[in-house]
Coordinates of C-alpha atoms in Angstrom, one line a residue:
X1433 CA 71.5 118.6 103.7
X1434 CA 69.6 116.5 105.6
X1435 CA 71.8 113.7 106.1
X1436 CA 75.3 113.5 107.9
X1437 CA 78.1 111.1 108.5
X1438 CA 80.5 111.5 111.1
X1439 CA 84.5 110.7 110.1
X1440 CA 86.9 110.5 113.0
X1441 CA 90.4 111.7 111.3
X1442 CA 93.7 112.1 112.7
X1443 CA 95.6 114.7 110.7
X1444 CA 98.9 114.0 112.1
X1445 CA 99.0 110.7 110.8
X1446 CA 99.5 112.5 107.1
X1447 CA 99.0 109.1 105.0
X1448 CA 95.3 108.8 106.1
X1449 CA 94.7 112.7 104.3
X1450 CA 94.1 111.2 100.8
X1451 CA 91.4 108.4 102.5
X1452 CA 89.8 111.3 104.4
X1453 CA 89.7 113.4 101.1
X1454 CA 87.9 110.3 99.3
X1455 CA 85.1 109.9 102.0
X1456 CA 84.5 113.5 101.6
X1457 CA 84.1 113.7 98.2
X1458 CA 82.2 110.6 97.9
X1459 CA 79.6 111.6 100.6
X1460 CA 79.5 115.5 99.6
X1461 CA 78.6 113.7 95.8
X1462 CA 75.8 112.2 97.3
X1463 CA 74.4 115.1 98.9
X1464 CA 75.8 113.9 102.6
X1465 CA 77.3 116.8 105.0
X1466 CA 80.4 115.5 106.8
X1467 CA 81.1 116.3 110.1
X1468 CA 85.0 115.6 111.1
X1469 CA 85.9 114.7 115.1
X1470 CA 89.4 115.8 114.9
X1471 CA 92.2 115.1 118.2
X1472 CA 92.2 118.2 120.5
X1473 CA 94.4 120.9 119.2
X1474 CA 95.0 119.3 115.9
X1475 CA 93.5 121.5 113.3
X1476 CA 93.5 119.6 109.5
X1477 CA 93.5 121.7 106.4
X1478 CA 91.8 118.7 104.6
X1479 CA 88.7 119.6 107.0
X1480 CA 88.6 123.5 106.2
X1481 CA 85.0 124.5 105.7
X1482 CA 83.2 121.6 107.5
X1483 CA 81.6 121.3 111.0
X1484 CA 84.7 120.3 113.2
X1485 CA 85.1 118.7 116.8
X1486 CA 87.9 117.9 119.0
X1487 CA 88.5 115.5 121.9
X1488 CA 91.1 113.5 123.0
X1489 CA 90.8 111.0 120.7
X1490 CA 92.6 107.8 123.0
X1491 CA 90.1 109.1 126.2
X1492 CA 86.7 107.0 124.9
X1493 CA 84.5 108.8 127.3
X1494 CA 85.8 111.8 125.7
X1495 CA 84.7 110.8 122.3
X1496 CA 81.2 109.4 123.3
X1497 CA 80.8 112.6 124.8
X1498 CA 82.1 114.7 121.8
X1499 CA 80.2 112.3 119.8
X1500 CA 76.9 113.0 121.8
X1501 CA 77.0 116.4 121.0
X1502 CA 77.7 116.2 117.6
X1503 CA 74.1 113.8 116.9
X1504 CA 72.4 116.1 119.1
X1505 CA 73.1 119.0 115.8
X1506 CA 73.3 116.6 113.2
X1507 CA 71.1 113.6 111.9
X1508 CA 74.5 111.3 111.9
X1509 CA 73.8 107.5 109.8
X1510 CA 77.4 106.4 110.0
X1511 CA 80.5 107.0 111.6
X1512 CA 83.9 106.7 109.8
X1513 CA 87.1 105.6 111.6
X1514 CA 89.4 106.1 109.7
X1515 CA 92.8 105.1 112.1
X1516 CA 92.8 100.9 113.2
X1517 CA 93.3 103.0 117.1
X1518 CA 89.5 104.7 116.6
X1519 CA 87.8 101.6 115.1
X1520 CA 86.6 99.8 118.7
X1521 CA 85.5 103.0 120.0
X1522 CA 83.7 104.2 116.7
X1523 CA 82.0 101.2 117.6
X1524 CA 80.6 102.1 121.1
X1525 CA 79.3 105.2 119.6
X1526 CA 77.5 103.7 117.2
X1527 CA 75.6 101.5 119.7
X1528 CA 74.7 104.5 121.9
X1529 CA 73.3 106.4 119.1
X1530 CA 71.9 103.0 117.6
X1531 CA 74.1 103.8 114.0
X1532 CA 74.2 101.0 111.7
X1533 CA 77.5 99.4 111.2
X1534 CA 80.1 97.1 113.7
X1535 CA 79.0 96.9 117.2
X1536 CA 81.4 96.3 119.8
X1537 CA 81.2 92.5 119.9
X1538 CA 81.9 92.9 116.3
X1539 CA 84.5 95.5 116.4
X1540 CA 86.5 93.7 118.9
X1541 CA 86.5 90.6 116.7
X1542 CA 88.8 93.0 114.7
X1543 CA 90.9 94.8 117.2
X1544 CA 91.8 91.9 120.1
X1545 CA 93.6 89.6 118.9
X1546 CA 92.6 86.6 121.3
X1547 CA 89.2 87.5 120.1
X1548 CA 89.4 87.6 116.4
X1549 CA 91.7 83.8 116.8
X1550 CA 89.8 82.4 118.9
X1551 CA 86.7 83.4 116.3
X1552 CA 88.7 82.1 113.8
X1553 CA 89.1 78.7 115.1
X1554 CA 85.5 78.4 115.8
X1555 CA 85.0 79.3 111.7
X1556 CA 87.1 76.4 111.2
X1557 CA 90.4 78.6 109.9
X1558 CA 93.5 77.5 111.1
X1559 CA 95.6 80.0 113.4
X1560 CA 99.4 79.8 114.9
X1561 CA 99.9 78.6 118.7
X1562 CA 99.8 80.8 120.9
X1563 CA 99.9 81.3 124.7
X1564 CA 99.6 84.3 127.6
X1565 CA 103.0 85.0 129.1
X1566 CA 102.2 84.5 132.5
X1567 CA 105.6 83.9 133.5
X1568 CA 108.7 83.8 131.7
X1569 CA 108.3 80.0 132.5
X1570 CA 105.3 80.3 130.4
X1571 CA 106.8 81.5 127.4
X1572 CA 109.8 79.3 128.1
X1573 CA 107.7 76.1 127.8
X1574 CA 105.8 77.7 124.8
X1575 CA 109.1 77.8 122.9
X1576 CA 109.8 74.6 123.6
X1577 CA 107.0 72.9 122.1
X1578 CA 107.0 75.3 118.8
X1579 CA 110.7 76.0 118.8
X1580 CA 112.4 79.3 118.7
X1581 CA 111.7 82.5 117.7
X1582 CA 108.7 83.2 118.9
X1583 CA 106.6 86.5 118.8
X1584 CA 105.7 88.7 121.5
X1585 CA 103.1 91.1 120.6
X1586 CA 100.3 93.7 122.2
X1587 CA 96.5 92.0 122.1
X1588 CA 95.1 95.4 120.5
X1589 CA 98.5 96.5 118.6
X1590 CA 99.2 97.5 115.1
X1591 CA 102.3 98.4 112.6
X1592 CA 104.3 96.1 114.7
X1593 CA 104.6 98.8 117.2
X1594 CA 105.9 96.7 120.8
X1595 CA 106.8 93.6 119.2
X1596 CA 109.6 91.2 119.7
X1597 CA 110.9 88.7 118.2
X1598 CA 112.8 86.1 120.5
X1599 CA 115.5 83.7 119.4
X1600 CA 116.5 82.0 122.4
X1601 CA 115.6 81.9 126.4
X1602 CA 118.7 84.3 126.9
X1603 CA 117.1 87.2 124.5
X1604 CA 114.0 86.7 126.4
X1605 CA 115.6 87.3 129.9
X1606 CA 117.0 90.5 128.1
X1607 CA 113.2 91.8 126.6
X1608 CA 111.8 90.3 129.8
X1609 CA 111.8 94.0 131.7
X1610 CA 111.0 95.9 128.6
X1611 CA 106.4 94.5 129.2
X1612 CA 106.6 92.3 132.1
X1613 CA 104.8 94.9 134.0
X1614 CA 102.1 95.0 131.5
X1615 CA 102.3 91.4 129.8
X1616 CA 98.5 91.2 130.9
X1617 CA 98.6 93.4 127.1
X1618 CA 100.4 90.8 125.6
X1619 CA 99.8 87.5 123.8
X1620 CA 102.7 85.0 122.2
X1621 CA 102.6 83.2 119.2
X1622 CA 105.0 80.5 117.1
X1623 CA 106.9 82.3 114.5
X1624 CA 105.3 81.3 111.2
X1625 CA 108.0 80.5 108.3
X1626 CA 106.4 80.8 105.0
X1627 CA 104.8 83.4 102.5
X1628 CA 102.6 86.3 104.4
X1629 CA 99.6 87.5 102.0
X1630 CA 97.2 90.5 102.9
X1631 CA 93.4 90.6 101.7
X1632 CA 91.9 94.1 101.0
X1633 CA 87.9 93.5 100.4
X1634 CA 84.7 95.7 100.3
X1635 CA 81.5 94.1 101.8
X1636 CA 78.1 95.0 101.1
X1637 CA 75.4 93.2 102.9
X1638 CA 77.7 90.7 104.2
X1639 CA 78.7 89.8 100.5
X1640 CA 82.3 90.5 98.9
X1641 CA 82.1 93.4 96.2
X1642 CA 85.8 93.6 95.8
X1643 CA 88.8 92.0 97.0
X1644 CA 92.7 92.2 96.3
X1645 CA 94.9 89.3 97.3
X1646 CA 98.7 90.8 97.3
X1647 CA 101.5 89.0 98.8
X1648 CA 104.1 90.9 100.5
X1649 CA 108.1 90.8 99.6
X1650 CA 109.5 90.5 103.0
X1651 CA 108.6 89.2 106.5
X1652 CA 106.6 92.0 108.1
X1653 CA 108.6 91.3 111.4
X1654 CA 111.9 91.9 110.1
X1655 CA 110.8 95.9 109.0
X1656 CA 114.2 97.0 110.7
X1657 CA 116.2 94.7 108.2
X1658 CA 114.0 94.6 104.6
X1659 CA 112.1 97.5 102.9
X1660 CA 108.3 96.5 103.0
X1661 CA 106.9 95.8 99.9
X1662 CA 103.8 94.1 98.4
X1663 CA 103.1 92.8 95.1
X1664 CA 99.3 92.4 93.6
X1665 CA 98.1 88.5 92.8
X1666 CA 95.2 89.4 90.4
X1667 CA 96.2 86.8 87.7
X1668 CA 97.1 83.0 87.5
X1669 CA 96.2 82.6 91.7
X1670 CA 97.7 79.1 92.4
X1671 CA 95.1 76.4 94.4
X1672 CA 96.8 77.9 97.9
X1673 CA 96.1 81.5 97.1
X1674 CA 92.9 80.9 96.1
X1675 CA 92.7 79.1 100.0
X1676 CA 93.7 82.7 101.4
X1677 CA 90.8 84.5 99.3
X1678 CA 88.3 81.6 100.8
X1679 CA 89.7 82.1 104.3
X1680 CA 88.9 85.8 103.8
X1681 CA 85.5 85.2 102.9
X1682 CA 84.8 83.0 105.4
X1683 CA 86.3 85.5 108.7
X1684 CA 84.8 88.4 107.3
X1685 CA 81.3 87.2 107.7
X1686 CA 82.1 85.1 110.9
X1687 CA 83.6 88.2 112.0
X1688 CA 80.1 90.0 111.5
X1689 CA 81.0 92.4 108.6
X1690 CA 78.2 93.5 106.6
X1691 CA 79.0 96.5 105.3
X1692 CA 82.5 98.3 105.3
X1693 CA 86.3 98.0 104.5
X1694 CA 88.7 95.1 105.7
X1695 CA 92.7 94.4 105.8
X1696 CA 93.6 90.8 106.8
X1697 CA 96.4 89.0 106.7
X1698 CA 97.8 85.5 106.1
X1699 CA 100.9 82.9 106.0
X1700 CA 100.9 80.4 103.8
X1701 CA 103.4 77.9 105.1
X1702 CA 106.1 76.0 103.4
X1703 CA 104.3 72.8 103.7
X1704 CA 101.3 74.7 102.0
X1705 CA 99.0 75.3 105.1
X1706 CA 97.4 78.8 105.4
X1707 CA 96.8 80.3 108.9
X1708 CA 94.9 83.1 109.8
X1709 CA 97.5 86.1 110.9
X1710 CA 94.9 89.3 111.8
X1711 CA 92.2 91.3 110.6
X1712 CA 91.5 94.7 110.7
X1713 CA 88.1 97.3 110.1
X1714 CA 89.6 99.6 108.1
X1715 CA 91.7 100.1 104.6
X1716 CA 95.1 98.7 104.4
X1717 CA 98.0 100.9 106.3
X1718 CA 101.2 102.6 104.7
X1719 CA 100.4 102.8 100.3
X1720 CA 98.0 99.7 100.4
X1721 CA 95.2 102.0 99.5
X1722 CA 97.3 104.5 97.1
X1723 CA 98.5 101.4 95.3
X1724 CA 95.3 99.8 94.8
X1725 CA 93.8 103.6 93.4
X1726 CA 96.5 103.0 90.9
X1727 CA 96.4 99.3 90.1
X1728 CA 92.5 99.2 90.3
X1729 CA 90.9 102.7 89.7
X1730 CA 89.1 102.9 93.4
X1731 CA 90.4 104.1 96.5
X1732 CA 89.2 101.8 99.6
X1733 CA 87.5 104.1 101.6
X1734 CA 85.7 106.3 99.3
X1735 CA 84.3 103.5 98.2
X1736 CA 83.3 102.0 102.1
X1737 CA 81.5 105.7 102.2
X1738 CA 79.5 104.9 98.9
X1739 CA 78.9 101.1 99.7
X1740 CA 77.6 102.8 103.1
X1741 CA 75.1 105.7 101.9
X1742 CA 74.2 104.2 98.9
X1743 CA 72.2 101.0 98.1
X1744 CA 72.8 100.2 94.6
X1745 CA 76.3 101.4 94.5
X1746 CA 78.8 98.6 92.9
X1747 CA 82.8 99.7 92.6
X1748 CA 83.9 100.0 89.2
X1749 CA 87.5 98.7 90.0
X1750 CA 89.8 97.9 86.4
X1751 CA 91.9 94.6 86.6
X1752 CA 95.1 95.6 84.7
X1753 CA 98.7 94.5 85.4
X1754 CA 100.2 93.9 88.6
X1755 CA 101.1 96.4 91.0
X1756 CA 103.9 96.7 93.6
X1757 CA 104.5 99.1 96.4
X1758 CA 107.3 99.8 98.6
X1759 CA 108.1 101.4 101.5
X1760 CA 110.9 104.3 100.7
X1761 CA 113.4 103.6 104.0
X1762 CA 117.3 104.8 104.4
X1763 CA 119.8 103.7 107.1
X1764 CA 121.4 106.6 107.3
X1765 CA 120.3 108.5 110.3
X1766 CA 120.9 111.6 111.7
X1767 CA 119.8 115.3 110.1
X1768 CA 119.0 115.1 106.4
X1769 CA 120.7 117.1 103.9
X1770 CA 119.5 115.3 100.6
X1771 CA 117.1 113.4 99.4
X1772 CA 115.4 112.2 96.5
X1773 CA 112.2 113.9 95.8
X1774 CA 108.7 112.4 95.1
X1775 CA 108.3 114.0 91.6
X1776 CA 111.8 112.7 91.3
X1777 CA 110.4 109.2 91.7
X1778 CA 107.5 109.4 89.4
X1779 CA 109.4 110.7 86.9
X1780 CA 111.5 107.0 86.6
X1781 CA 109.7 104.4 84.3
X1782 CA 106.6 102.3 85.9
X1783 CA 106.5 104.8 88.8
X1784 CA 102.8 105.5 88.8
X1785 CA 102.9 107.1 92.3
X1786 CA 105.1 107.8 94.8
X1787 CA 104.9 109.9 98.3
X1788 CA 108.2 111.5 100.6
X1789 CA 107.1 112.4 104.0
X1790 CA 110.8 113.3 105.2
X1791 CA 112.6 116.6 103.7
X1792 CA 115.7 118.2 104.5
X1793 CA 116.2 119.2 108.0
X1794 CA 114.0 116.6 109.7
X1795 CA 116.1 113.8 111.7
X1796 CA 116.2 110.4 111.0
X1797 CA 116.3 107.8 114.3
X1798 CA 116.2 104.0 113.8
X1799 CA 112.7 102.9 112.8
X1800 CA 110.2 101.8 115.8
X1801 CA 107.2 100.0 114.0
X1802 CA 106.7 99.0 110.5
X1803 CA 105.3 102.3 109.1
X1804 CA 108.2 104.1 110.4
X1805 CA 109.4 105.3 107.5
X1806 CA 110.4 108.3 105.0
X1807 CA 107.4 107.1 101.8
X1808 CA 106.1 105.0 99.3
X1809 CA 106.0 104.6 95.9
X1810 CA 104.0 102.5 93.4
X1811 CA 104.8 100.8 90.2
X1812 CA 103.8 98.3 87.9
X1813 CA 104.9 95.3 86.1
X1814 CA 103.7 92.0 84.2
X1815 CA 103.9 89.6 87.1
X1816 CA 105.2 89.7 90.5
X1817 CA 108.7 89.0 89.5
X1818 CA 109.2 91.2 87.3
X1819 CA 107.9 93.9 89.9
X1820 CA 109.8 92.9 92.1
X1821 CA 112.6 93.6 89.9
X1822 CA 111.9 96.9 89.4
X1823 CA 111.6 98.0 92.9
X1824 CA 115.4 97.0 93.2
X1825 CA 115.9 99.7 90.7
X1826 CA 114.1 102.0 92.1
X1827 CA 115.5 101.6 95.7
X1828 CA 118.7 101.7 94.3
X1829 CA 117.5 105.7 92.7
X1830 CA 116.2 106.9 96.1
X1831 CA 119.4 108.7 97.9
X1832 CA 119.3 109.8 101.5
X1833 CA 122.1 112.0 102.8
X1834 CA 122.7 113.5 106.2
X1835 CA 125.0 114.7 108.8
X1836 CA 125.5 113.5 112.6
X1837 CA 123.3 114.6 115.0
X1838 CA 123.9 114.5 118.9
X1839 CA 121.9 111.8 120.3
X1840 CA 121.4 109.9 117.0
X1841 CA 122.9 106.3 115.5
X1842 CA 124.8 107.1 112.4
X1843 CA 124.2 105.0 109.7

């Protein structure tokens, strides 16, 4: 083979082993050898028989360096990040080896979240308030000109990993100690109250080539309290959703996307104003991209590999019904000594798919970010109400025993 791509994978994260399959079978069907930068000491079955590096994936001198070697062996045309943690420094190798695709101006439109607002605004596309917290003083004041809660949140975070919610000036005191020695990470925004949306679009040449507007079923933020779900909008968009899909288009290429995969997400307040939430480089977390193989016939970053090394190259996504995922999530913690199995799940009517990443014997602990959970499944339905209706019944299928551990809640 005389051409190469380069795919940064994380094994460890299991729910990125489908994506990582798809961009190797795409690029191997196109007569592309794949070369796979893997984190030190993490071997990946999914990689067996293909050139493999390692490095320390969070060191980004490691990686250049890794990254250097591998181009001096391979003619590499485009690197694959697979993981939203890899995306900015995906980027840096790219400009040192002059690779097509984001930059790092570009790529940190997508990971910092004072950038991508900022950007935002400057497109025209309205964003919640937001301020540095300083001081607690800071964040005091902020409150009192948007009102409590607010949102205390990393710059470069993800999956709601280190993120507070704060009712009242006494909760803050109390979270105060848990970042103030590194709230130079940290940004605060007004708690938006309305309907959140995500956007899951293909670019090629700067132009849209596929997008999914899907709205989800419970405030992202509250992922302790709700199972996460998300519901497909392909038909009957009202005059606001069709806003959000214009507000997509309109970051993406301010954002200085030509070619590749995007996530980005919206609110669509009560009084009918959308605002920009975030945006990320990469296919949708958790089932997004499982979901949409099974509602639309494509999965996400397959298809970024095709759009990628091949010019004429147009996805053949289906329309059909809605489609709903959920997260599978229990409160019971402690060991586990049943639970319901994925073949179990797709064996109950307008299952199409469904994953369990916990078995018996692991531990549960109270969840930590918003992908902290056991699976997913997916399912149809006719609209979004009736699929919501059938992941009640679903939920209500998947059973989760266990027995105390020392050390962990019981729930």
């Amino acid at each position: 083979m005389t051409r190469a791509i380069l795919v940064v994978y994380r094994p460890a994260a299991g729910r990125y082993a489908a994506q990582f399959r798809s961009v190797v079978a795409a690029a191997t069907g196109l007569g592309v050898r794949v070369v796979v930068l893997l984190p030190a000491g993490q071997p990946a079955a999914e990689a067996a028989g293909l050139p493999c590096y390692q490095a320390d994936l969070d060191d980004r001198e490691a990686v250049r360096s890794a990254v250097r070697e591998i181009v001096a062996g391979y003619p590499v045309e485009r690197i694959f990040p697979l993981f939203e943690g890899d995306v900015l420094t995906a980027a840096f190798c790219r400009r040192d080896h002059d690779i097509p695709g984001l930059d790092p101006e570009q790529a940190l439109t997508f990971r910092d979240k004072n950038v991508m607002h900022r950007r935002a605004t400057e497109l025209g596309v309205a964003v919640a308030r937001s301020c540095r917290p300083d001081t607690r003083g800071a964040v005091e004041e902020f409150a009192a000109e948007t009102g409590w809660p607010v949102v205390i949140k990393p710059y470069a975070g993800w999956a709601c990993g280190d993120t507070y919610r704060v009712d009242s000036a006494e909760e803050l005191a109390r979270i105060w100690p848990l970042f103030a020695d590194s709230r130079h990470d940290y940004r605060v925004e007004e708690y938006v109250r309305g309907v959140e949306y995500h956007v899951d679009s293909l670019l090629r040449d700067g132009e849209t080539v596929f997008e999914q507007l899907s709205r989800y079923t419970y405030s992202i933020l509250e992922f302790r309290d709700e199972p996460g779900g998300t519901i497909s909008r392909k038909h009957h968009l009202t005059s606001a959703e069709r806003h959000v899909l214009a507000a997509n288009a309109t970051l993406l290429r301010g954002f200085g996307m030509r070619t590749g995969v995007a996530h980005v997400e919206f609110f669509l307040r009560d009084d009918g104003e959308v605002l920009f939430g975030e945006a990320a480089a990469r296919a949708g977390g958790g089932s997004i991209v499982p979901a949409i193989a099974a509602g639309r016939g494509i999965n996400l970053a397959g298809e970024w590999c095709r759009l990628e090394l091949d010019p004429g190259h147009l996805p053949a996504a289906t329309l059909g019904p809605e489609i709903g995922t959920e997260y599978l999530c229990s409160d019971r913690f402690g060991r586990i000594t049943a639970i319901t199995s994925a073949d179990e799940l797709r064996a109950l009517d307008s299952v199409l798919d469904a994953d369990v990443w916990k078995s018996v014997g692991d531990v549960l602990a109270p969840p930590t970010a918003s992908n902290d959970v056991l699976g997913w499944y997916v399912c149809e339905g006719r609209d979004f109400d009736e699929v919501r209706a059938r992941f009640k019944a679903i939920r209500d299928t998947f059973e989760v025993r266990t027995e105390p551990v020392e050390g962990t809640p019981c729930g």
